[in-house]
Structures are given as C-alpha cells and as structure tokens.
Amino acid sequence: MTQQAYRAHFRCFSGCSGTYPTTQPLYRCPTCDGLLEVHHDIDALRNRSAQEWRDLFDARYRGHEFPYGSGVWGKREWIAPEVPDDFIVSTYEGATNLFHARRLGAEIGIPELWVKQCGNAHTGSFKDLGMTVLVSIVRWAHHIGALKSPVIACASTGDTSASLAAYGAIAGLPVVVLLPRGLVSAAQLVQPLAHGATVLALETDFDGCMAVIRELASRGLIYLANSMNPLRIEGQKTVGIELTQQLEWSVPDWVILPSGNLGNAAALHAGFRMMVDLGLTDRMPRLCVAQAENANPMYRAFLANSETVSPIAAKKSHASAIQIGNPVSAPRAMAALRAMNGVVEQASEDELADACARADRTGLYTDPHTGVALACTFKLRDRGVLTANDRVVVVSTANALKFTEFKLGYHEKTLADVRPQRANLPITLPADVERIAKTIQELSAR
Ligand SMILES: *Cc1c(COP(=O)(O)O)cnc(C)c1O
Ligand SMILES: [Zn+2]
C-alpha cells in the first residue's frame, strides 16, 4: 500500500462547505472565519482492518527505518499522509515513556496511575509532536511553490517557540518568535536564541502576542505556527493513540491534561476519535481539562454550564505555559469535553507547587503544568470522581529541567503564593568526617 492512497485536507470546523489543501497557508475558514480542522479520508483508511493498523503501528514503534521510528511519523497515514519522505523534518519525537507512578498512585488511592512523559522530547515539551508536522508541510509547500514567504512565526508562552526554532533550524527555514517579555523561563528564552531565531520580546502577555501574530499572518508576512493552525493538532493527536498503544491498545478510564490555549485537548480528542472510527478501540476515555486557577476561562465556562468560553485577563501563574486568558482552540476543546464526557478542574499556585513536590518525592521530576494536572487528579480522587478502580493517565507536557527557577524557588521558599511543605535544601558543613557522620546518624534516627 503506497502513502498516496490516503488523503487529508483542511475544512471548516463548524461545517461550512469547501476543502483546501494542507499546503495552503490558511488558518481560518474563508466563509465563517472560524477554526479549521484536518479531515482524513476515513473510507480510504478502512482498507486496513483495525488489527492491521495495530500491527503496523506496533511494528514501526521506536524502529530505525526513517521516518517511522518517530512516534508521529510511525502513524503518518493518520496524520499527514501526503508529505514525501524528503521533506520530513523529524527528531524522532514521541514514543515517550508511559510511567507507571506506583508510589504516588498508592499514596492517593489510584493503583493504576500513569504519567505520559511527553516532556522527554528534543526540546523538552510535547510541542515537538505538532511542530514536526507543521514544519515538514511548510518545507514541502515551499518546495512546490504554494508558499510565498517561508518565514515561520509564532506567539509563545515558551515551549512553542523553542520547538519551532529547533525544527526551523533543522530545516534551514527562518523563524520569528513573539514572547511576552519576562514571562518565560530562562531555558525557554535561551532555546530559540541558540537556534538563531529572531526573538521579539513584547511588553504584553501571551494573549497580546497572539493578537499581533494573527495580524501578521493575515497580512501574509509570516506562516503561522500556533495551534490555531490545525497541522499542529495532527501531530499532537498521537499522544492519545500512543498511550493507548502502550497500554496494549486498551483505553484508559481517564486522561488528565494541563491546558491553556486548548489545542492539545482538541488533539487528544481527535486521536481517540480516530481510533474509534477505525475500530481500533470501542470507547473514549473521560477527559479532565486541568487549568491554573489564575488562568481558568474554561473552568469558568464549565461551572456556568456555558457552551462558549469567555475570554478573561489571565493572572500570573508559575504554570507560565498555560497562563492564557483567551484560548484560541476553545470551540474545539468544548467539543472534546462533550464527546469525552469531560470535566474541568483547577489548581491554585500553592496546590500546583505542592503537587509537584509530592510527585518529585516519588521519583518523578515535574514541571508546574504537570503539577496542575496532578493537583487536579488529587482533588478529583478526594471527591470520588476518580476511584481506586480507574486507570488514570496524567499527561506530563514538559520536562522540569526547563523550569529550574520554579523548582529551586520552591525549596528556597521564594515562590509567590506558595507555602512549601516539602522544601529540601543543602546542609552546609565543613569537610569534617566527625561532623558529617553525626549528621547522617541524626538523619537515620529520625
Ligand atoms: C503548550 C503547553 C501546554 C498547553 O497546551 P495547550 O494546547 O495550549 O492547551 C501545557 N503545558 C506545557 C508545558 C505547554 O508547553
Ligand atoms: Zn466555516
């Protein structure tokens, strides 16, 4: 079976007629100005049985044949079937560990607590999953003359820009990133600088950067790499598929996802939807969209039983990558929430930091966004929404090594709005064996 048998195109997410090639620089529906989605020819994909798809994906998983060892490109027929091999820009993203958090799960009464380690990635966040698809298609579109400007740009809370800068550098394409000045971690700022991107630090927040980038895109000055662009969602869609594959193709009961712009919630749904449509699974998990209390527009909509998410001004959060008040993918995420019988939960600054510290004591090393998801997991378990019989997957979206200021600040007790319960600092001692021996004895007596 050749790749060419499969087809995907853009279409309106709200149902307007018309389809558009995925190589076209198009980010909104030309008819209603709403969001777009990538639609796959599901009938063509039915030429393989569910078992054949599972076998194919298993055979490729973490293999050496380019590009199939990538967790994304190993499922290319479902993602971006038409891109020729020569244009694929891959770091072998995905195929990340699904960690069985036995100690933490035992503490909270969820023996089947799993953490999908999406932060174990080339640039340290799940953003690589979507960026490999987007940059590959840009490279291909540029080659066939579908793109006037190959300058790719994004607004970012730090991880999107790091990922775009890396993939752009691999492809040799120019990258511009717009960051809210002072609101990204040191590592997140260094990443795009190191890759040679043009970094514009703006005196605004993420939502302000997003407004600027949309205007630049509408003027045709740049190719838009934010998750408003559904190509990102296609790659991120593999998270749900891959974690199911890692559970021997059995669907978990719950997935807990830290969310800001809400693209990843839409992606998770799209992956689970496609598995059901093609018969690989017979149900979807329930979804928990986990938000920071300081940036909780979806949580407010959920409480109010509202079908739409009203923008708010996000307050400062240690979970800086989800400090977003006007989420672009809100309509997509609302659909995901409905289809997955979902809930929305929130975590305060203190709760997210404490959840990180608690998880770290069991050997995880958690970034503040994963802390939000874990804090929400703890709350849902306390309330009995999650039970001891549930198999729960928490999506860890980034590597905590990118958030050293936050991690250290916790132990030094310098974080705003956080009262650390588990601070642990170095004990300064002279290099005196007696003094050291005494300290160790005191420790073991405790
Ligand atoms: C981007 C990001 C998120 C949020 O994903 P959305 O698709 O914007 O909801 C969560 N955590 C981290 C670490 C991120 O970089
Ligand atoms: Zn439309």
XYZ file of C-alpha atoms and ligand atoms in Angstrom:
462
model
C 0.000 0.000 0.000
C 1.527 3.345 -1.005
C 1.115 6.509 1.041
C -0.565 8.150 -1.939
C -3.745 6.153 -1.392
C -4.551 8.317 1.617
C -5.707 11.914 1.571
C -6.119 14.747 4.072
C -7.297 18.327 3.623
C -8.389 21.385 5.581
C -12.052 22.025 6.163
C -14.160 24.262 8.397
C -14.504 23.008 11.967
C -18.070 24.375 12.136
C -19.214 22.610 8.997
C -19.066 25.190 6.176
C -18.600 23.530 2.795
C -15.295 23.588 0.950
C -11.958 21.834 1.304
C -8.448 23.238 0.982
C -5.045 21.618 0.513
C -2.946 21.327 3.675
C -0.118 23.090 1.825
C -2.200 26.264 1.573
C -1.339 28.955 4.163
C -4.847 29.134 5.563
C -5.709 29.467 9.259
C -9.392 30.413 9.356
C -12.443 29.297 7.414
C -12.836 31.661 4.425
C -16.636 31.520 4.849
C -17.236 31.996 8.610
C -13.748 32.966 9.872
C -13.954 30.065 12.365
C -11.358 27.404 13.113
C -10.222 24.815 10.595
C -9.554 21.116 11.049
C -7.695 18.481 9.075
C -10.095 15.951 7.657
C -8.873 12.498 6.662
C -10.417 10.208 4.090
C -11.598 7.658 6.659
C -13.045 5.348 3.990
C -9.648 5.060 2.336
C -8.101 4.246 5.725
C -10.594 1.392 6.143
C -8.630 -0.574 3.541
C -6.698 -1.890 6.518
C -8.509 -3.645 9.341
C -8.188 -2.437 12.921
C -5.835 -5.344 13.627
C -3.702 -4.492 10.601
C -3.340 -0.889 11.800
C -2.394 -2.003 15.306
C 0.146 -4.453 13.907
C 1.628 -1.839 11.565
C 1.961 0.749 14.339
C 3.480 -1.819 16.690
C 5.963 -2.997 14.056
C 7.177 0.565 13.447
C 7.288 1.675 17.080
C 10.746 3.021 18.001
C 12.231 1.306 14.957
C 15.168 2.519 12.898
C 13.595 2.974 9.465
C 13.155 6.676 8.680
C 10.771 8.262 9.492
C 8.709 5.515 11.130
C 10.604 5.321 14.426
C 9.147 8.727 15.268
C 6.024 8.382 17.376
C 4.328 10.792 14.977
C 5.541 9.507 11.606
C 5.021 5.910 12.661
C 1.353 6.827 12.250
C 1.805 9.047 9.195
C -1.192 7.707 7.257
C -3.424 9.096 10.009
C -1.511 12.360 10.366
C -0.069 13.789 7.164
C -0.255 11.048 4.550
C 0.865 13.067 1.539
C 4.200 14.590 2.636
C 7.080 12.902 0.791
C 9.898 11.465 2.948
C 12.428 14.002 1.670
C 10.579 16.894 3.284
C 10.003 15.354 6.691
C 11.763 17.247 9.486
C 11.922 14.871 12.432
C 13.811 14.475 15.700
C 12.170 11.102 16.279
C 9.695 12.898 18.504
C 7.119 10.983 20.507
C 7.492 7.358 21.596
C 7.894 8.733 25.125
C 7.692 6.634 28.234
C 4.366 5.900 29.888
C 5.483 5.870 33.502
C 3.575 3.739 35.997
C 3.529 6.018 39.067
C 3.124 3.204 41.593
C 4.249 5.026 44.745
C 2.293 8.191 44.042
C -0.715 6.159 42.946
C -0.589 4.093 46.148
C -0.461 7.289 48.227
C -3.560 8.761 46.637
C -5.509 5.546 46.136
C -5.205 5.106 42.396
C -3.075 1.982 41.838
C -3.304 2.459 38.057
C -1.869 5.966 37.912
C 0.255 6.526 34.816
C 2.208 9.557 33.621
C 2.729 10.075 29.894
C 6.158 11.678 29.752
C 5.746 13.983 26.756
C 8.469 16.266 28.116
C 11.140 13.691 27.256
C 11.452 15.299 23.863
C 14.052 17.039 21.701
C 13.102 20.494 23.000
C 11.638 19.293 26.284
C 7.909 19.603 25.671
C 5.085 17.930 23.759
C 5.137 20.820 21.286
C 7.615 18.843 19.138
C 4.813 16.434 18.205
C 2.898 19.101 16.327
C 5.888 21.063 15.112
C 7.375 18.168 13.158
C 4.185 18.024 11.074
C 3.871 21.761 10.593
C 7.491 22.388 9.612
C 7.537 19.354 7.300
C 4.468 20.616 5.457
C 5.884 24.141 5.247
C 9.064 22.772 3.729
C 7.068 20.760 1.211
C 4.657 23.633 0.453
C 7.592 25.970 -0.109
C 9.168 23.473 -2.485
C 6.037 23.133 -4.619
C 5.544 26.920 -4.696
C 2.442 27.033 -2.510
C 4.066 29.467 -0.053
C 5.271 32.952 -0.823
C 7.047 33.567 2.486
C 8.867 30.703 4.174
C 9.221 32.778 7.380
C 7.517 30.735 10.094
C 6.389 32.574 13.202
C 4.544 32.001 16.444
C 3.406 33.665 19.609
C 4.504 31.560 22.536
C 4.495 31.029 26.263
C 7.944 29.497 25.763
C 7.661 25.919 24.576
C 6.137 26.518 21.130
C 8.927 28.965 20.273
C 11.627 26.577 21.499
C 10.189 23.827 19.345
C 9.600 25.953 16.256
C 13.126 27.385 16.478
C 14.666 23.899 16.634
C 12.652 22.434 13.766
C 13.171 25.588 11.696
C 16.913 25.321 12.266
C 16.929 21.657 11.242
C 15.065 22.533 8.041
C 17.088 25.702 7.411
C 13.967 27.888 7.426
C 13.792 31.372 9.016
C 11.884 31.622 12.312
C 10.431 34.596 14.187
C 9.041 34.168 17.713
C 6.974 36.582 19.792
C 7.336 36.141 23.544
C 5.736 38.000 26.432
C 8.747 39.739 27.989
C 9.711 38.320 31.387
C 7.080 35.577 31.341
C 9.106 32.628 30.036
C 11.784 30.625 31.861
C 15.492 31.187 31.217
C 15.764 27.865 29.377
C 12.775 28.691 27.207
C 14.322 32.040 26.275
C 17.739 30.563 25.500
C 16.379 27.799 23.244
C 15.170 29.988 20.328
C 18.156 32.337 20.751
C 20.535 29.392 20.452
C 18.819 28.181 17.279
C 19.232 31.593 15.657
C 15.568 32.582 15.629
C 14.577 36.224 15.638
C 13.211 36.630 19.160
C 10.868 39.552 19.777
C 10.187 40.112 23.485
C 6.980 42.129 23.670
C 5.674 44.209 26.550
C 2.458 42.226 26.779
C 1.166 38.788 27.799
C 0.622 35.721 25.609
C -2.821 36.856 24.504
C -1.292 40.164 23.376
C 1.415 38.324 21.380
C -1.279 36.145 19.813
C -3.234 39.190 18.608
C -0.090 40.570 16.914
C 0.808 37.280 15.234
C -2.691 36.876 13.831
C -2.453 40.310 12.236
C 0.985 39.490 10.745
C -0.423 36.233 9.347
C -3.456 37.936 7.837
C -1.103 40.341 6.051
C 0.705 37.337 4.564
C 4.008 38.329 6.192
C 4.543 35.073 8.021
C 3.424 31.455 8.088
C 1.509 30.951 11.361
C 2.805 28.150 13.602
C 0.388 28.499 16.520
C -2.057 25.695 17.234
C -4.812 27.709 15.584
C -3.106 26.037 12.604
C -4.617 22.534 12.657
C -1.420 20.926 11.349
C -0.063 21.160 14.905
C -3.083 19.292 16.222
C -2.487 16.428 13.782
C 0.895 15.614 15.280
C -0.270 16.139 18.867
C -3.112 13.730 18.134
C -0.634 10.875 18.501
C -0.465 11.319 22.313
C -3.800 9.588 22.866
C -3.099 6.941 20.255
C 0.364 6.221 21.589
C -0.604 5.938 25.243
C -3.373 3.526 24.267
C -0.860 1.510 22.280
C 1.401 1.442 25.355
C -1.496 0.041 27.384
C -1.710 -2.826 24.868
C -4.439 -0.997 22.961
C -6.738 -0.724 25.941
C -8.303 2.680 26.555
C -7.706 4.229 29.998
C -10.677 5.442 32.029
C -9.407 8.993 32.377
C -6.864 11.327 30.818
C -5.876 14.436 32.796
C -4.434 17.204 30.646
C -2.939 20.560 31.688
C -4.441 23.084 29.289
C -4.056 26.697 28.255
C -4.729 27.506 24.622
C -6.706 24.229 24.486
C -5.197 22.895 21.256
C -3.916 19.799 22.980
C -7.363 18.970 24.391
C -8.695 19.055 20.846
C -5.785 16.910 19.688
C -6.348 14.301 22.360
C -9.969 14.000 21.333
C -9.091 13.752 17.641
C -6.738 10.842 18.296
C -9.211 8.895 20.397
C -11.989 9.678 17.884
C -9.967 8.284 15.002
C -9.222 5.049 16.856
C -12.935 4.555 17.484
C -13.837 5.444 13.881
C -11.383 2.891 12.549
C -12.358 0.219 15.068
C -9.081 0.030 16.998
C -10.940 0.826 20.220
C -14.580 0.786 21.228
C -14.791 3.773 23.567
C -13.144 7.008 24.596
C -11.651 7.840 27.984
C -13.119 10.617 30.070
C -11.198 13.869 29.854
C -10.188 16.247 32.610
C -9.058 19.636 31.341
C -6.780 20.905 34.129
C -6.316 24.664 34.398
C -4.410 27.030 36.654
C -6.829 28.958 38.856
C -5.064 32.141 37.703
C -5.880 31.380 34.054
C -9.132 29.435 34.122
C -11.549 30.578 31.382
C -12.559 27.013 30.507
C -13.147 26.151 34.160
C -15.453 29.165 34.482
C -17.385 28.111 31.388
C -17.725 24.585 32.775
C -19.037 25.855 36.135
C -21.507 28.127 34.378
C -22.635 25.299 32.105
C -21.826 27.565 29.189
C -21.260 26.336 25.641
C -18.754 29.085 24.975
C -15.601 30.205 26.737
C -15.476 33.923 27.547
C -12.025 35.491 27.498
C -10.572 36.717 30.803
C -7.378 38.559 31.705
C -5.048 35.769 32.870
C -3.187 36.414 36.109
C 0.444 35.486 36.626
C 0.986 31.757 37.190
C 4.011 29.587 37.876
C 2.437 27.375 35.219
C 3.511 30.005 32.694
C 2.865 27.902 29.574
C -0.848 27.847 30.370
C -1.156 31.461 31.501
C -3.687 32.187 28.765
C -6.973 34.051 29.146
C -8.312 33.892 25.603
C -7.779 30.312 24.382
C -7.776 30.060 20.599
C -8.996 26.441 20.460
C -11.873 26.886 22.920
C -14.581 25.708 20.450
C -12.537 22.612 19.607
C -11.963 21.873 23.295
C -15.652 22.306 24.108
C -16.457 19.667 21.502
C -13.797 17.401 23.034
C -15.246 17.894 26.500
C -18.737 16.930 25.318
C -17.580 13.898 23.337
C -15.380 12.613 26.156
C -17.871 13.187 28.983
C -15.287 15.524 30.407
C -14.805 17.734 33.422
C -12.726 20.843 34.029
C -10.789 21.269 37.262
C -8.431 23.970 38.501
C -5.393 24.238 40.773
C -4.137 27.190 42.804
C -0.484 28.218 42.791
C 0.022 26.526 46.148
C -1.739 23.357 45.029
C 0.240 23.021 41.801
C 3.576 23.566 43.539
C 2.738 21.130 46.310
C 1.607 18.510 43.784
C 4.961 18.824 42.018
C 6.867 18.420 45.265
C 4.791 15.411 46.274
C 5.320 13.728 42.901
C 9.031 14.535 42.939
C 9.362 12.707 46.259
C 8.251 9.562 44.435
C 10.902 9.933 41.729
C 9.099 11.942 39.119
C 10.528 15.370 38.284
C 7.593 17.532 37.449
C 7.161 20.868 35.703
C 4.484 23.268 37.005
C 1.978 22.334 34.275
C 2.153 18.668 35.138
C 1.759 19.933 38.715
C -1.576 21.468 37.710
C -2.715 18.147 36.236
C -1.570 16.214 39.310
C -3.225 18.653 41.737
C -6.472 18.253 39.792
C -6.048 14.466 39.907
C -5.682 14.599 43.707
C -8.810 16.762 44.008
C -10.888 14.518 41.748
C -9.789 11.488 43.761
C -10.693 13.205 47.041
C -14.132 13.991 45.679
C -14.628 10.412 44.476
C -14.882 11.388 40.809
C -11.796 9.236 40.283
C -11.971 5.862 42.032
C -9.494 3.179 43.036
C -10.640 1.130 40.066
C -9.883 3.763 37.466
C -6.898 3.631 35.198
C -5.795 7.257 35.023
C -3.227 8.784 32.670
C -1.801 12.194 33.547
C -0.204 13.900 30.560
C 3.098 15.490 31.548
C 3.571 18.219 28.982
C 7.116 19.418 29.655
C 10.442 18.470 31.137
C 11.001 20.051 34.540
C 14.632 20.768 33.635
C 13.235 23.748 31.721
C 11.776 25.166 34.940
C 14.721 25.263 37.328
C 13.797 28.716 38.724
C 10.415 27.313 39.770
C 11.860 24.091 41.184
C 14.590 25.841 43.151
C 12.259 28.632 44.268
C 10.001 26.041 45.857
C 12.772 24.605 48.008
C 14.154 28.055 48.820
C 10.619 29.172 49.744
C 10.747 32.176 47.472
C 7.764 31.412 45.197
C 4.831 33.812 45.254
C 1.595 32.369 46.701
C 3.242 29.055 47.655
C 3.778 27.674 51.185
C 6.199 24.769 50.664
C 5.519 21.634 52.759
C 8.375 19.620 51.333
C 11.267 22.039 50.977
C 14.671 20.367 50.997
C 17.866 22.421 50.994
C 21.547 21.545 51.080
C 23.138 21.261 54.526
C 26.352 23.237 54.541
C 29.101 21.560 56.578
C 32.875 21.683 56.906
C 34.686 18.736 55.295
C 34.943 17.126 58.720
C 34.172 13.396 58.872
C 33.011 13.506 62.510
C 30.544 16.295 61.859
C 29.275 14.566 58.727
C 28.950 11.199 60.494
C 26.945 12.867 63.261
C 24.608 14.451 60.709
C 23.993 11.121 58.997
C 23.311 9.410 62.322
C 20.786 12.096 63.222
C 19.126 11.534 59.849
C 18.767 7.796 60.290
C 17.447 8.291 63.854
C 14.615 10.476 62.505
C 1.664 24.470 25.455
C 1.699 23.839 26.777
C 0.535 23.463 27.465
C -0.836 23.786 26.991
O -1.231 23.226 25.793
P -2.472 23.900 25.020
O -2.595 23.163 23.763
O -2.068 25.343 24.821
O -3.660 23.792 25.920
C 0.671 22.795 28.668
N 1.886 22.547 29.195
C 3.016 22.913 28.578
C 4.310 22.615 29.235
C 2.976 23.565 27.352
O 4.115 23.934 26.759
Zn -16.772 27.990 8.397
